[in-house]
Structure formats: structure tokens, C-alpha cells
Short mmCIF file of C-alpha atoms in Angstrom, two decimals:
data_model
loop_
_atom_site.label_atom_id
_atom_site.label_comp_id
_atom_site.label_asym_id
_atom_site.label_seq_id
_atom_site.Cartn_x
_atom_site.Cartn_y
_atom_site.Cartn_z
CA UNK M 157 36.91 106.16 216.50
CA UNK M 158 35.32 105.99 220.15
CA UNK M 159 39.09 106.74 221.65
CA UNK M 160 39.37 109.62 219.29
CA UNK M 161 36.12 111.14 220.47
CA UNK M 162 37.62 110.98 223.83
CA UNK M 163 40.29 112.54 222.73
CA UNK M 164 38.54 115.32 220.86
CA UNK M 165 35.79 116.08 223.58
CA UNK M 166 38.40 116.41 226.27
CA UNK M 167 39.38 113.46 227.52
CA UNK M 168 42.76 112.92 227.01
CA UNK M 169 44.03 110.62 229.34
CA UNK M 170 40.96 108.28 229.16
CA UNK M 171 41.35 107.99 226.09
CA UNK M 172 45.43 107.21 226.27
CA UNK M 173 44.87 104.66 228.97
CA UNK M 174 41.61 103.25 226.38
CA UNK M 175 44.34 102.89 224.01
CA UNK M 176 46.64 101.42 225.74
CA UNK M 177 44.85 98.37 227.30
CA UNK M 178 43.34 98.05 223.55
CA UNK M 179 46.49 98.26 222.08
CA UNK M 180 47.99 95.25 224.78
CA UNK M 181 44.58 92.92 224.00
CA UNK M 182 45.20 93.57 220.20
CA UNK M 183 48.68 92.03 220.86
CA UNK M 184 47.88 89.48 222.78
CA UNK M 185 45.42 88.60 220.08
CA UNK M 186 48.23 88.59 217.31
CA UNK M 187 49.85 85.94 219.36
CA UNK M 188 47.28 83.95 219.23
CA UNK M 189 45.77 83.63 216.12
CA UNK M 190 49.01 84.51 214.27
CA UNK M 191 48.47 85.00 210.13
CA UNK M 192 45.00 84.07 210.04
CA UNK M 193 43.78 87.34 211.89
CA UNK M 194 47.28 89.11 210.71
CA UNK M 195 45.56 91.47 208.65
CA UNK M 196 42.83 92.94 210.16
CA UNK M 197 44.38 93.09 214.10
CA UNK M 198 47.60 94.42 212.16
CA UNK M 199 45.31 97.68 210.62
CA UNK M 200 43.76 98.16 214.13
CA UNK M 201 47.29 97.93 216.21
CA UNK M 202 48.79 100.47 213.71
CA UNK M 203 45.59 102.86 214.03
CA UNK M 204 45.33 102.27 218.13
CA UNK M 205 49.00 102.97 218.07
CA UNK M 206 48.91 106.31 215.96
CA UNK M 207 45.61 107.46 217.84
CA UNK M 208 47.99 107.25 221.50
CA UNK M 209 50.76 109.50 219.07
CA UNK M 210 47.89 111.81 218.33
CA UNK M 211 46.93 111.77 221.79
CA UNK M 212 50.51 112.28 223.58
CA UNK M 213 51.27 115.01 221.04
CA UNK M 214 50.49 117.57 223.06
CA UNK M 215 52.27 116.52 225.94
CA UNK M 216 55.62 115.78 224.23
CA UNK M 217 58.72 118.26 225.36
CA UNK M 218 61.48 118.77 223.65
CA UNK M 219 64.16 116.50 225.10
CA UNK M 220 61.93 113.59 224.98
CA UNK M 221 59.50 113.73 222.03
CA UNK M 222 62.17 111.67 219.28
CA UNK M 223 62.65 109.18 222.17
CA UNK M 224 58.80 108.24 223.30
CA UNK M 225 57.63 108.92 219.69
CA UNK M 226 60.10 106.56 217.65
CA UNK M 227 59.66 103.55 218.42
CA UNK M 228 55.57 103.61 218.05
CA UNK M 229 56.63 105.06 214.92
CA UNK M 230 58.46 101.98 213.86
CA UNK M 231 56.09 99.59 215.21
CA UNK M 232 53.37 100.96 213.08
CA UNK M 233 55.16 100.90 210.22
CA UNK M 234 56.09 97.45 210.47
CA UNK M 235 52.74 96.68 211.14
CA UNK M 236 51.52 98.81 207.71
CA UNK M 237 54.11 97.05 205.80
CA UNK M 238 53.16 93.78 206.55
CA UNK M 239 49.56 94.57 205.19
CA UNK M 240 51.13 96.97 202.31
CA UNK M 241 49.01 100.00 204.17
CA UNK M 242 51.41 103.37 202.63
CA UNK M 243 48.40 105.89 204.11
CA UNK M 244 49.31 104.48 207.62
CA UNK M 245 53.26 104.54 207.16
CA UNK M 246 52.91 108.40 205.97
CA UNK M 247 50.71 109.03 208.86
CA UNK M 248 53.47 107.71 211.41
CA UNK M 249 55.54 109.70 209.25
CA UNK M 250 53.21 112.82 210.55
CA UNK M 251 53.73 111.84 213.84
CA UNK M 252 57.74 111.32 213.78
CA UNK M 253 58.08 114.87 211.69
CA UNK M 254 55.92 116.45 214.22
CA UNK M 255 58.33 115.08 217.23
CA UNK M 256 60.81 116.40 215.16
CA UNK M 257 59.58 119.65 215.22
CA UNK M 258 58.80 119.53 219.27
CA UNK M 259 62.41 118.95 219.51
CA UNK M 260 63.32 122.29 217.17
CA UNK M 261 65.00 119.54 214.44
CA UNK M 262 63.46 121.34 212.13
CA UNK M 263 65.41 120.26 209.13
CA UNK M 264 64.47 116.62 210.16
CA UNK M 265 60.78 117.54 210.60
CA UNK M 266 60.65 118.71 207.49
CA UNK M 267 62.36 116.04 205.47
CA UNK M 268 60.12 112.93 207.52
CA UNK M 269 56.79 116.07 206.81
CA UNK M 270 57.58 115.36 202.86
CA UNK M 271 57.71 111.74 203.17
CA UNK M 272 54.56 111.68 205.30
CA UNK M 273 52.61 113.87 203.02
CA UNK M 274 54.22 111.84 199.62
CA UNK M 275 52.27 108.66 201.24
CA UNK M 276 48.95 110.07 203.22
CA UNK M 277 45.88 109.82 201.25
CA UNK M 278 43.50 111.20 203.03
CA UNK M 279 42.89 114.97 202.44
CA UNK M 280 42.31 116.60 205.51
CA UNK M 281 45.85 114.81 206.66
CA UNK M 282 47.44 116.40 203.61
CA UNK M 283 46.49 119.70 205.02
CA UNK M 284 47.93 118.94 208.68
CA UNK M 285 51.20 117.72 206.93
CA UNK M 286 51.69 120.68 204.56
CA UNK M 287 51.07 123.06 208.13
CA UNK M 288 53.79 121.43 209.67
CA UNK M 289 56.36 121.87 206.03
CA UNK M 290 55.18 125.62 206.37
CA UNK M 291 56.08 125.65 209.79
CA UNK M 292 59.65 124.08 209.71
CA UNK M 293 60.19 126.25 206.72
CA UNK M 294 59.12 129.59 208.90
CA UNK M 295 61.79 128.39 212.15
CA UNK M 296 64.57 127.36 209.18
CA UNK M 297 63.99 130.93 207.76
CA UNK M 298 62.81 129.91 204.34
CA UNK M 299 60.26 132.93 203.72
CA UNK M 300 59.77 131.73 200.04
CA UNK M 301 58.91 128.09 200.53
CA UNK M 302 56.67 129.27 203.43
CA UNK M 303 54.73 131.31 200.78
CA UNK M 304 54.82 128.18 198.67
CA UNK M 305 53.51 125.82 201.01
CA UNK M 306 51.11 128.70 201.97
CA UNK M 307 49.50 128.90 198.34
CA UNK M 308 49.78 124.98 198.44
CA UNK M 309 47.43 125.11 201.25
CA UNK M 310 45.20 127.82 199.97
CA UNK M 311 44.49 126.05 197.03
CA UNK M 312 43.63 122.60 198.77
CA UNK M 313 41.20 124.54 201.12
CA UNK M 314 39.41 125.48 197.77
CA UNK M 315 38.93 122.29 196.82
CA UNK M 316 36.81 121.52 199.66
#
């Protein structure tokens, strides 16, 4: 949480390089105590791992976001699936649709934006997810799912 508020308050690239030492301890821990910490270092390398995808988000271009953002994707996921964690595999799911979308794959984005928001349990995520379906519906020209995802969003917001 401490390397989010970085992140959040301004920080960016503190809280990247934060994250990145973290993430090579947590690893180096792994190694070492092997299945009898599996579990809990495996949670915090997936979370430390999607908190740098949150972080480098913004600084992703279009000819290399697919390429840096794949394979922390697939290292989080094997983490999640080794503790049976589906909220973290949707939100790398977020993360992969929304390189997707940086690289105008919009048809992709939406597709992995589906599967990320069929797994996410967590209610403000929903919300970021279903922005990102409206999105890549609005760039594929899709007026009518836009206003479908639209009222989809709408009527979440009322919820809260």
C-alpha cells in the first residue's frame, strides 16, 4: 500500500524503483524458503508486480506496451495460480487489456477487458475494467455496446 501512495501522491518513479528492489528481495526470499513461505510471498510478488504495471501504465507507448507488459502479466498469473488467487489473474488481465489498448489492439483489449472483469472482485476494479470495454468499443465503432457498457456503469455507480 506504501508504494501505491507513492504512486498516487506523485511519486512515480520512487515508487517503481520501491517496487522493484521489493519485488527482487521477495524473490530471493521464494528461493529460500521454497513451499513453506509459498503462499504468502507468492500474494505479495503478484501484488508488487501489478502495483509496477499500475505504475508504468502511464508511460507505456504504443510499440512497446504488449512487449514490457506481458511477461509481468504472466508471471503474476503464475504466481495467482499457484495460490488459486482469480481476483489477481483478472487484475493482470486489466493490465494486459489496457496494453492492448495503448497499442490501438482494440479488439484484443477488449476480449483480455472481459476476461479481467469476469474474474476481478473488487468493485471499484469492476468499474476501471468496464471504462476500458466502453472505450475499445468507442475506437472499434460499436456506438450501441458503448451505450451498454455506459448504463452498465451508471448503474454500478448507484450502488455505491
Amino acid at each position: 500500500k506504501q508504494i501505491s501512495q507513492a504512486r498516487v501522491i506523485g511519486n512515480p518513479e520512487f515508487a517503481l524503483d520501491w517496487a522493484s528492489n521489493l519485488s527482487e528481495q521477495v524473490d530471493i526470499l521464494i528461493g529460500a524458503y521454497g513451499s513453506n513461505a509459498f503462499s504468502s510471498l507468492a500474494q505479495l510478488q503478484a501484488e508488487i508486480l501489478l502495483e509496477k504495471l499500475r505504475i508504468s501504465r502511464d508511460k507505456l507507448v504504443k510499440e512497446t506496451a504488449i512487449s514490457f507488459t506481458q511477461p509481468m502479466v504472466e508471471r503474476v498469473q503464475l504466481l495467482a495460480k499457484g495460490i488459486k488467487n482469480t481476483d489477481l489473474i483478472g487484475q493482470s488481465y486489466f493490465a494486459l487489456g489496457g496494453a492492448y489498448y495503448i497499442a490501438e489492439q482494440y479488439d484484443m483489449a477488449l476480449k483480455v477487458f472481459k476476461q479481467a472483469f469476469d474474474l476481478v472482485k473488487n468493485d471499484d476494479h469492476k468499474l476501471e475494467i468496464l471504462r476500458g470495454i466502453a472505450l475499445s468499443y468507442a475506437y472499434l465503432g460499436n456506438k450501441k455496446d458503448v451505450m451498454f457498457t455506459g448504463e452498465e456503469i451508471n448503474n454500478r455507480i448507484k450502488l455505491f
